[in-house]
Amino acid sequence: DAKTTQPNSMESNEEEPVHLPCNHSTISGTDYIHWYRQLPSQGPEYVIHGLTSNVNNRMASLAIAEDRKSSTLILHRATLRDAAVYYCILRDVGSGGGADGLTFGKGTHLIIQP
Amino acid sequence: EAGVAQSPRYKIIEKRQSVAFWCNPISGHATLYWYQQILGQGPKLLIQFQNNGVVDDSQLPKDRFSAERLKGVDSTLKIQPAKLEDSAVYLCASSRTGTSLNEQFFGPGTRLTVL
């Protein structure tokens, strides 16, 4: 899977929007952009994914650049429960053999101030 | 629906001892994964099963780690003998089918400390 680059940490205030960036300049045409997050002392959980168009769900929005070399996860109104490590992961739909384990980087540690 | 179950939640052993972890995936999920997460790093895939067959074990240190999923449901991961560098959280995850779009559901993990 192609490599992603994220800031080590970000800080935001409660009830404000948060924009978490991810760079993936070597993304291929068959790579989907996935976001997972890991709350303290828990396993990771799925947040959102997309290919080319912006995506929204109940947890977040995903904005994908037109050239697909970067994306931004948007939490519209952060709460203290959103404090977690956020991972941006590329998943190749075209990879054969059924092997589809996630390749995690170090992610972005999001700190929410009350 | 019930989530992915793992036990034990914590384990402390001395180096050169053996240890086993157990995982029960979400009912109906054909694909099961084991990940190792060292402190300060993201999880790293160790092995992926589709039903009871191995799909990917390229990152499993096979000289000391083994895993099985005999009936295509529960799975066990074993380390024998353990080394200090095996101290980590071992995460189990499952998904409905092994395709790149399917969401993976993770258990709470087993924290292993090797002294």
PDB file of C-alpha atoms in Angstrom, chain A residues 32 34 36 38 41-46 49 87 91-95 97-106, chain B residues 9 31 33 35 37 40-43 45 48 55-56 91 95 97-104 106-108 111:
ATOM      1  CA  TYR A  32      -9.240   4.083  -1.511  1.00  0.00           C
ATOM      2  CA  HIS A  34      -9.657   5.114   4.707  1.00  0.00           C
ATOM      3  CA  TYR A  36      -9.596   4.852  11.414  1.00  0.00           C
ATOM      4  CA  GLN A  38      -8.037   4.694  18.151  1.00  0.00           C
ATOM      5  CA  SER A  41      -6.922   1.802  25.609  1.00  0.00           C
ATOM      6  CA  GLN A  42      -9.183   0.608  22.776  1.00  0.00           C
ATOM      7  CA  GLY A  43      -8.733  -1.030  19.395  1.00  0.00           C
ATOM      8  CA  PRO A  44      -8.984   1.123  16.264  1.00  0.00           C
ATOM      9  CA  GLU A  45     -12.405   1.876  14.833  1.00  0.00           C
ATOM     10  CA  TYR A  46     -13.481   2.759  11.290  1.00  0.00           C
ATOM     11  CA  HIS A  49     -13.543   6.124   3.473  1.00  0.00           C
ATOM     12  CA  TYR A  87      -4.930   7.070  11.058  1.00  0.00           C
ATOM     13  CA  ARG A  91      -6.298   0.459   0.604  1.00  0.00           C
ATOM     14  CA  ASP A  92      -5.777  -0.921  -2.886  1.00  0.00           C
ATOM     15  CA  VAL A  93      -8.969  -2.369  -4.322  1.00  0.00           C
ATOM     16  CA  GLY A  94      -6.953  -3.948  -7.084  1.00  0.00           C
ATOM     17  CA  SER A  95      -4.620  -5.975  -4.867  1.00  0.00           C
ATOM     18  CA  GLY A  97      -5.142 -12.725  -3.392  1.00  0.00           C
ATOM     19  CA  GLY A  98      -7.528 -11.302  -0.821  1.00  0.00           C
ATOM     20  CA  ALA A  99      -4.747  -9.967   1.423  1.00  0.00           C
ATOM     21  CA  ASP A 100      -6.111  -6.704   2.758  1.00  0.00           C
ATOM     22  CA  GLY A 101      -4.584  -6.078   6.156  1.00  0.00           C
ATOM     23  CA  LEU A 102      -4.425  -2.415   7.109  1.00  0.00           C
ATOM     24  CA  THR A 103      -1.049  -0.653   6.962  1.00  0.00           C
ATOM     25  CA  PHE A 104      -1.025   1.851   9.819  1.00  0.00           C
ATOM     26  CA  GLY A 105       1.438   4.723  10.164  1.00  0.00           C
ATOM     27  CA  LYS A 106       1.886   6.586  13.432  1.00  0.00           C
TER      28      LYS A 106
ATOM     29  CA  ARG B   9      -6.906  -8.470  28.566  1.00  0.00           C
ATOM     30  CA  THR B  31     -12.021 -12.833   7.782  1.00  0.00           C
ATOM     31  CA  TYR B  33      -6.724 -10.555  11.494  1.00  0.00           C
ATOM     32  CA  TYR B  35      -2.124  -7.181  14.665  1.00  0.00           C
ATOM     33  CA  GLN B  37       0.913  -2.728  18.329  1.00  0.00           C
ATOM     34  CA  GLY B  40       3.881   4.647  20.294  1.00  0.00           C
ATOM     35  CA  GLN B  41       3.359   2.952  16.927  1.00  0.00           C
ATOM     36  CA  GLY B  42       0.405   2.009  14.757  1.00  0.00           C
ATOM     37  CA  PRO B  43      -0.747  -1.603  14.624  1.00  0.00           C
ATOM     38  CA  LEU B  45      -0.528  -6.919  10.646  1.00  0.00           C
ATOM     39  CA  GLN B  48      -4.894 -12.762   8.092  1.00  0.00           C
ATOM     40  CA  VAL B  55      -4.311 -15.466   3.386  1.00  0.00           C
ATOM     41  CA  ASP B  56      -1.273 -13.475   4.516  1.00  0.00           C
ATOM     42  CA  LEU B  91      -5.232  -6.802  18.534  1.00  0.00           C
ATOM     43  CA  SER B  95     -14.541  -8.320   8.719  1.00  0.00           C
ATOM     44  CA  THR B  97     -15.230 -10.701   3.683  1.00  0.00           C
ATOM     45  CA  GLY B  98     -11.613 -10.102   2.793  1.00  0.00           C
ATOM     46  CA  THR B  99     -12.067  -7.232   0.382  1.00  0.00           C
ATOM     47  CA  SER B 100     -10.334  -3.896   0.560  1.00  0.00           C
ATOM     48  CA  LEU B 101     -13.491  -1.930   1.178  1.00  0.00           C
ATOM     49  CA  ASN B 102     -14.782  -3.902   4.120  1.00  0.00           C
ATOM     50  CA  GLU B 103     -14.653  -2.248   7.486  1.00  0.00           C
ATOM     51  CA  GLN B 104     -12.519  -4.047  10.033  1.00  0.00           C
ATOM     52  CA  PHE B 106     -11.229  -4.489  16.309  1.00  0.00           C
ATOM     53  CA  GLY B 107     -11.306  -6.056  19.730  1.00  0.00           C
ATOM     54  CA  PRO B 108      -9.951  -4.320  22.852  1.00  0.00           C
ATOM     55  CA  ARG B 111      -1.555  -6.156  26.569  1.00  0.00           C
TER      56      ARG B 111
END
